[in-house]
């Protein structure tokens, strides 16, 4: 087993996708353990700085999941997030990030099955891309 | 009448009549190919105001809370009204700043400048390697003279690249004009408007990464691009935040890229492509390659063109149910 | 002072020979597509300093004082049983010869040294490099309009801070060997001896270059002016109005030496870095309490000029902290000219001295006091 195991930073909205992860767990839907979950109050809370920070610190992928359009706990947070993520994803991929490293999804707290499925897809896609090589911050060498 | 004379007359009149407390404009710098942003507070000082092809900075940068506070004396006088000379792009940044509640529309008196583009500093110096004593503009040409010798260049040849794809040459909002409006280039829906961006988009991810690493490799992190930008007015810039530290302070490629990427993203939906960042860069880095992408995306994704209408909220402060969402599972 | 004469075609082989003994740094075109820009860096085998360059946008100070310098690396083993580990700078470098440096830029190295080699502190990183560095200068015969180095007590042919001075002629580099260090380098590179003709030609070129320079600013009244008076003048906000407080002046300046030290840590592994800093940013003078004595932009602007033109001369007694290279003028995005600022400061100082002279008779005014 020399298969590459990616590390993926996952931002999950407290009101939906985090619950979905919970539901997938109690329902015993299996998915690979390559994610490190960060619970957030709303997908709108995730800023570009956080995503780039994860990538700079060596995450092989970043996955952000929030509520379906219309279901936001804060009424419209995910709509703002959508605009922001659209611009950010385009900009990062324009500057050399491989398509697939940055993933987004809408998963409600009732969708445990979808959560496990998307987790599979995200992880496999990033596994196929191999270890991250761009934008990573490494400590300078001693001269 | 020459545009500069009209400009000075307008400024003098505004100051003499007490309609404004100061006029923000440009004056000639000690170098022929440079101008210096300048605040005239008396009619006498207004005589120094100029507008030519070397007014590359964006004056909206100087419309700070400090400026509006500065003249408020103990007498309880209301905050000063400032007149600002504005090119097309400057005016769009003023619109953006008003949208973002930096100040109110009635605090600024906008003297519109019809603009036919700015001459690129590097291109001017390359055209006259011996140096330039004076620059005279005549019928679309620039006459660069040095010790009596003259080099004539066509203005189009030395224009900044952002001016070639300019969509608004006359100010979108103004209280008066210092000259007749110039014809627009009609670039806004021109098929080649974003040809430069499309070229980069067509590269492979590895080539894109290589392209941008070379592009910013000379960056010294002096932040001239940030400070020359009328959008960059955060009280604490993300590069100066230390807990957590989002961006390392070294000149390693990854830190430099992180700075330019986040800077560009902060300008997404706000950038007017005024070119002040590139004009300010001491290393001539064409960092508009980043911001141009965000302009293209905001246009294609949300039908947004920055700074055209005072009554619209900024694009990231609103949404549409039909916004692009295909990238979300 | 021994004359040397190197044919242009012999220069490349001479550098290759010198590289057997020395690490060589010099001006090279930045990139193939950026012909107008040269920068100073350490050269690889097979590279030759391009002495046909006209100017560099950045000064060569990074060779002595890198923009980002790793001072040491540390590791704190987890578990807490083993002692933390620390790896310091090793200085394995060969002696570095900087070839093609401008004489006034070399003079700036001496100014940096005043700060890094003081009575109170001797900076090991800087001094190690400084002591082993050989400075092979190239006289500036393609002076920019903004250069006022002669007014600053140095000049395009100044030999005071060099080991060897070269000057470019049609088909050769002529020059003189100034120090013993220079002599060793000339021997290692196999520079041919020159003749009395070359010495004469050099003197002629020097006079010709200096005569073409534009008059520099006058700062004669600053030395005797009162520091607090200069600091408190009412013109600073006006002078600083256009300044956007970027660091293009300080980063391109050969004499600005301010730095910031910070740790970069991942997990248990970290490095301590020394990084260029600039007094133009508010972070530079921000206190941990949140207070900032230079919160307003003009105060930062004032500090830069006061430091160069008043605090430094008063502290070290070796003239102003400026060699007149003109880079800050060329690079300033808003057209601020240090010569203009010097002029304004000097006029205020001269005015104050004159007022003091007329007010007090009997020679007890400040200027006379300071002079005695």
mmCIF file of N, CA, C and O in Angstrom, chain A residues 58-113:
data_model
loop_
_atom_site.group_PDB
_atom_site.id
_atom_site.type_symbol
_atom_site.label_atom_id
_atom_site.label_comp_id
_atom_site.label_asym_id
_atom_site.label_seq_id
_atom_site.Cartn_x
_atom_site.Cartn_y
_atom_site.Cartn_z
ATOM 1 N N UNK A 58 0.408 23.387 2.987
ATOM 2 C CA UNK A 58 0.644 22.055 2.475
ATOM 3 C C UNK A 58 -0.576 21.177 2.299
ATOM 4 O O UNK A 58 -0.432 19.985 2.030
ATOM 5 N N UNK A 59 -1.787 21.732 2.440
ATOM 6 C CA UNK A 59 -2.975 20.912 2.182
ATOM 7 C C UNK A 59 -2.979 20.512 0.709
ATOM 8 O O UNK A 59 -2.678 21.318 -0.159
ATOM 9 N N UNK A 60 -3.320 19.263 0.447
ATOM 10 C CA UNK A 60 -3.379 18.813 -0.940
ATOM 11 C C UNK A 60 -4.681 19.251 -1.605
ATOM 12 O O UNK A 60 -4.794 19.255 -2.827
ATOM 13 N N UNK A 61 -5.651 19.584 -0.782
ATOM 14 C CA UNK A 61 -6.899 20.066 -1.335
ATOM 15 C C UNK A 61 -7.705 20.790 -0.279
ATOM 16 O O UNK A 61 -7.433 20.655 0.922
ATOM 17 N N UNK A 62 -8.641 21.602 -0.725
ATOM 18 C CA UNK A 62 -9.534 22.305 0.198
ATOM 19 C C UNK A 62 -10.962 22.081 -0.300
ATOM 20 O O UNK A 62 -11.236 22.205 -1.493
ATOM 21 N N UNK A 63 -11.821 21.736 0.647
ATOM 22 C CA UNK A 63 -13.219 21.474 0.282
ATOM 23 C C UNK A 63 -14.096 22.300 1.209
ATOM 24 O O UNK A 63 -13.930 22.256 2.432
ATOM 25 N N UNK A 64 -14.994 23.035 0.604
ATOM 26 C CA UNK A 64 -15.883 23.874 1.395
ATOM 27 C C UNK A 64 -17.315 23.466 1.107
ATOM 28 O O UNK A 64 -17.719 23.348 -0.053
ATOM 29 N N UNK A 65 -18.058 23.240 2.173
ATOM 30 C CA UNK A 65 -19.431 22.800 1.955
ATOM 31 C C UNK A 65 -20.389 23.600 2.825
ATOM 32 O O UNK A 65 -20.152 23.794 4.024
ATOM 33 N N UNK A 66 -21.475 24.067 2.196
ATOM 34 C CA UNK A 66 -22.452 24.875 2.916
ATOM 35 C C UNK A 66 -23.873 24.460 2.569
ATOM 36 O O UNK A 66 -24.101 23.398 1.968
ATOM 37 N N UNK A 67 -24.821 25.309 2.919
ATOM 38 C CA UNK A 67 -26.234 24.992 2.723
ATOM 39 C C UNK A 67 -26.669 25.225 1.282
ATOM 40 O O UNK A 67 -26.122 26.065 0.582
ATOM 41 N N UNK A 68 -27.669 24.492 0.895
ATOM 42 C CA UNK A 68 -28.244 24.688 -0.437
ATOM 43 C C UNK A 68 -28.756 26.115 -0.573
ATOM 44 O O UNK A 68 -29.203 26.719 0.417
ATOM 45 N N UNK A 69 -28.728 26.662 -1.790
ATOM 46 C CA UNK A 69 -29.273 28.006 -1.995
ATOM 47 C C UNK A 69 -30.706 28.067 -1.444
ATOM 48 O O UNK A 69 -31.508 27.163 -1.681
ATOM 49 N N UNK A 70 -30.969 29.112 -0.688
ATOM 50 C CA UNK A 70 -32.294 29.262 -0.095
ATOM 51 C C UNK A 70 -32.406 28.703 1.300
ATOM 52 O O UNK A 70 -33.338 29.009 2.036
ATOM 53 N N UNK A 71 -31.439 27.868 1.704
ATOM 54 C CA UNK A 71 -31.524 27.218 3.014
ATOM 55 C C UNK A 71 -30.613 27.831 4.069
ATOM 56 O O UNK A 71 -30.500 27.306 5.170
ATOM 57 N N UNK A 72 -29.932 28.914 3.741
ATOM 58 C CA UNK A 72 -28.929 29.457 4.666
ATOM 59 C C UNK A 72 -29.576 29.834 5.996
ATOM 60 O O UNK A 72 -30.643 30.443 6.038
ATOM 61 N N UNK A 73 -28.916 29.450 7.065
ATOM 62 C CA UNK A 73 -29.388 29.787 8.395
ATOM 63 C C UNK A 73 -29.448 31.298 8.588
ATOM 64 O O UNK A 73 -30.234 31.808 9.362
ATOM 65 N N UNK A 74 -28.546 31.981 7.885
ATOM 66 C CA UNK A 74 -28.508 33.450 7.967
ATOM 67 C C UNK A 74 -29.165 34.064 6.731
ATOM 68 O O UNK A 74 -28.780 35.129 6.273
ATOM 69 N N UNK A 75 -30.103 33.341 6.156
ATOM 70 C CA UNK A 75 -30.928 33.748 5.028
ATOM 71 C C UNK A 75 -30.181 33.749 3.697
ATOM 72 O O UNK A 75 -30.596 33.107 2.752
ATOM 73 N N UNK A 76 -29.034 34.508 3.631
ATOM 74 C CA UNK A 76 -28.429 34.650 2.310
ATOM 75 C C UNK A 76 -26.890 34.549 2.307
ATOM 76 O O UNK A 76 -26.251 34.913 1.332
ATOM 77 N N UNK A 77 -26.318 34.070 3.410
ATOM 78 C CA UNK A 77 -24.843 33.991 3.498
ATOM 79 C C UNK A 77 -24.225 33.197 2.370
ATOM 80 O O UNK A 77 -23.184 33.568 1.829
ATOM 81 N N UNK A 78 -24.874 32.101 1.997
ATOM 82 C CA UNK A 78 -24.273 31.253 0.964
ATOM 83 C C UNK A 78 -24.360 31.864 -0.432
ATOM 84 O O UNK A 78 -23.579 31.538 -1.303
ATOM 85 N N UNK A 79 -25.317 32.786 -0.611
ATOM 86 C CA UNK A 79 -25.374 33.471 -1.907
ATOM 87 C C UNK A 79 -24.161 34.388 -2.082
ATOM 88 O O UNK A 79 -23.563 34.471 -3.150
ATOM 89 N N UNK A 80 -23.829 35.105 -1.001
ATOM 90 C CA UNK A 80 -22.619 35.942 -1.064
ATOM 91 C C UNK A 80 -21.393 35.063 -1.255
ATOM 92 O O UNK A 80 -20.478 35.378 -2.019
ATOM 93 N N UNK A 81 -21.396 33.937 -0.521
ATOM 94 C CA UNK A 81 -20.255 33.020 -0.609
ATOM 95 C C UNK A 81 -20.071 32.539 -2.046
ATOM 96 O O UNK A 81 -18.949 32.437 -2.528
ATOM 97 N N UNK A 82 -21.185 32.267 -2.724
ATOM 98 C CA UNK A 82 -21.096 31.738 -4.083
ATOM 99 C C UNK A 82 -20.360 32.711 -4.999
ATOM 100 O O UNK A 82 -19.498 32.318 -5.782
ATOM 101 N N UNK A 83 -20.717 33.989 -4.898
ATOM 102 C CA UNK A 83 -20.030 34.991 -5.724
ATOM 103 C C UNK A 83 -18.536 35.024 -5.410
ATOM 104 O O UNK A 83 -17.691 35.070 -6.293
ATOM 105 N N UNK A 84 -18.256 35.020 -4.125
ATOM 106 C CA UNK A 84 -16.867 35.111 -3.683
ATOM 107 C C UNK A 84 -16.064 33.907 -4.161
ATOM 108 O O UNK A 84 -14.974 34.052 -4.708
ATOM 109 N N UNK A 85 -16.648 32.715 -3.974
ATOM 110 C CA UNK A 85 -15.918 31.496 -4.345
ATOM 111 C C UNK A 85 -15.734 31.405 -5.856
ATOM 112 O O UNK A 85 -14.729 30.891 -6.334
ATOM 113 N N UNK A 86 -16.721 31.892 -6.577
ATOM 114 C CA UNK A 86 -16.607 31.872 -8.040
ATOM 115 C C UNK A 86 -15.374 32.665 -8.466
ATOM 116 O O UNK A 86 -14.531 32.185 -9.237
ATOM 117 N N UNK A 87 -15.242 33.891 -7.935
ATOM 118 C CA UNK A 87 -14.101 34.726 -8.298
ATOM 119 C C UNK A 87 -12.793 34.120 -7.802
ATOM 120 O O UNK A 87 -11.786 34.119 -8.505
ATOM 121 N N UNK A 88 -12.826 33.569 -6.603
ATOM 122 C CA UNK A 88 -11.588 33.037 -6.026
ATOM 123 C C UNK A 88 -11.105 31.799 -6.761
ATOM 124 O O UNK A 88 -9.924 31.663 -7.081
ATOM 125 N N UNK A 89 -12.039 30.903 -7.044
ATOM 126 C CA UNK A 89 -11.655 29.667 -7.722
ATOM 127 C C UNK A 89 -11.069 29.995 -9.096
ATOM 128 O O UNK A 89 -10.036 29.465 -9.485
ATOM 129 N N UNK A 90 -11.749 30.901 -9.800
ATOM 130 C CA UNK A 90 -11.244 31.306 -11.109
ATOM 131 C C UNK A 90 -9.827 31.891 -10.993
ATOM 132 O O UNK A 90 -8.942 31.552 -11.767
ATOM 133 N N UNK A 91 -9.638 32.757 -10.015
ATOM 134 C CA UNK A 91 -8.339 33.435 -9.884
ATOM 135 C C UNK A 91 -7.233 32.448 -9.524
ATOM 136 O O UNK A 91 -6.145 32.489 -10.095
ATOM 137 N N UNK A 92 -7.533 31.535 -8.597
ATOM 138 C CA UNK A 92 -6.498 30.583 -8.179
ATOM 139 C C UNK A 92 -6.141 29.632 -9.317
ATOM 140 O O UNK A 92 -4.978 29.314 -9.535
ATOM 141 N N UNK A 93 -7.163 29.194 -10.055
ATOM 142 C CA UNK A 93 -6.876 28.258 -11.144
ATOM 143 C C UNK A 93 -6.204 28.970 -12.311
ATOM 144 O O UNK A 93 -5.419 28.367 -13.049
ATOM 145 N N UNK A 94 -6.484 30.254 -12.433
ATOM 146 C CA UNK A 94 -5.826 31.084 -13.440
ATOM 147 C C UNK A 94 -4.346 31.255 -13.115
ATOM 148 O O UNK A 94 -3.515 31.428 -13.991
ATOM 149 N N UNK A 95 -4.015 31.218 -11.814
ATOM 150 C CA UNK A 95 -2.621 31.428 -11.413
ATOM 151 C C UNK A 95 -1.852 30.130 -11.244
ATOM 152 O O UNK A 95 -0.730 30.152 -10.777
ATOM 153 N N UNK A 96 -2.467 29.006 -11.567
ATOM 154 C CA UNK A 96 -1.692 27.779 -11.584
ATOM 155 C C UNK A 96 -2.163 26.675 -10.653
ATOM 156 O O UNK A 96 -1.572 25.601 -10.636
ATOM 157 N N UNK A 97 -3.202 26.909 -9.868
ATOM 158 C CA UNK A 97 -3.720 25.828 -9.035
ATOM 159 C C UNK A 97 -4.452 24.835 -9.950
ATOM 160 O O UNK A 97 -5.255 25.235 -10.786
ATOM 161 N N UNK A 98 -4.173 23.537 -9.764
ATOM 162 C CA UNK A 98 -4.804 22.560 -10.650
ATOM 163 C C UNK A 98 -6.305 22.505 -10.361
ATOM 164 O O UNK A 98 -6.704 22.433 -9.191
ATOM 165 N N UNK A 99 -7.141 22.506 -11.416
ATOM 166 C CA UNK A 99 -8.574 22.365 -11.190
ATOM 167 C C UNK A 99 -8.829 21.069 -10.417
ATOM 168 O O UNK A 99 -8.264 20.034 -10.747
ATOM 169 N N UNK A 100 -9.640 21.155 -9.380
ATOM 170 C CA UNK A 100 -9.926 19.962 -8.575
ATOM 171 C C UNK A 100 -9.384 20.073 -7.166
ATOM 172 O O UNK A 100 -9.904 19.461 -6.237
ATOM 173 N N UNK A 101 -8.354 20.861 -6.976
ATOM 174 C CA UNK A 101 -7.800 20.996 -5.622
ATOM 175 C C UNK A 101 -8.735 21.777 -4.712
ATOM 176 O O UNK A 101 -8.704 21.629 -3.506
ATOM 177 N N UNK A 102 -9.495 22.661 -5.340
ATOM 178 C CA UNK A 102 -10.405 23.484 -4.558
ATOM 179 C C UNK A 102 -11.823 23.063 -4.943
ATOM 180 O O UNK A 102 -12.204 23.167 -6.107
ATOM 181 N N UNK A 103 -12.589 22.547 -3.957
ATOM 182 C CA UNK A 103 -13.894 21.984 -4.264
ATOM 183 C C UNK A 103 -14.976 22.607 -3.383
ATOM 184 O O UNK A 103 -14.708 22.982 -2.238
ATOM 185 N N UNK A 104 -16.156 22.695 -3.955
ATOM 186 C CA UNK A 104 -17.283 23.267 -3.220
ATOM 187 C C UNK A 104 -18.495 22.356 -3.346
ATOM 188 O O UNK A 104 -18.656 21.667 -4.353
ATOM 189 N N UNK A 105 -19.327 22.390 -2.311
ATOM 190 C CA UNK A 105 -20.573 21.629 -2.431
ATOM 191 C C UNK A 105 -21.640 22.256 -1.539
ATOM 192 O O UNK A 105 -21.330 22.994 -0.603
ATOM 193 N N UNK A 106 -22.880 21.971 -1.867
ATOM 194 C CA UNK A 106 -24.014 22.310 -1.003
ATOM 195 C C UNK A 106 -24.563 20.983 -0.471
ATOM 196 O O UNK A 106 -25.007 20.146 -1.245
ATOM 197 N N UNK A 107 -24.538 20.779 0.828
ATOM 198 C CA UNK A 107 -25.065 19.534 1.393
ATOM 199 C C UNK A 107 -25.886 19.869 2.632
ATOM 200 O O UNK A 107 -25.369 20.490 3.571
ATOM 201 N N UNK A 108 -27.128 19.489 2.641
ATOM 202 C CA UNK A 108 -27.973 19.795 3.800
ATOM 203 C C UNK A 108 -27.727 18.771 4.903
ATOM 204 O O UNK A 108 -27.127 17.714 4.674
ATOM 205 N N UNK A 109 -28.250 19.062 6.104
ATOM 206 C CA UNK A 109 -27.962 18.176 7.234
ATOM 207 C C UNK A 109 -28.708 16.852 7.106
ATOM 208 O O UNK A 109 -28.444 15.909 7.838
ATOM 209 N N UNK A 110 -29.641 16.749 6.153
ATOM 210 C CA UNK A 110 -30.365 15.489 5.968
ATOM 211 C C UNK A 110 -29.673 14.582 4.960
ATOM 212 O O UNK A 110 -30.073 13.450 4.757
ATOM 213 N N UNK A 111 -28.617 15.130 4.311
ATOM 214 C CA UNK A 111 -28.018 14.393 3.199
ATOM 215 C C UNK A 111 -26.737 13.660 3.598
ATOM 216 O O UNK A 111 -25.664 13.921 3.069
ATOM 217 N N UNK A 112 -26.861 12.749 4.532
ATOM 218 C CA UNK A 112 -25.705 11.955 4.946
ATOM 219 C C UNK A 112 -25.130 11.156 3.797
ATOM 220 O O UNK A 112 -23.910 11.034 3.651
ATOM 221 N N UNK A 113 -25.990 10.606 2.962
ATOM 222 C CA UNK A 113 -25.521 9.800 1.836
ATOM 223 C C UNK A 113 -24.740 10.656 0.870
ATOM 224 O O UNK A 113 -23.645 10.313 0.429
#
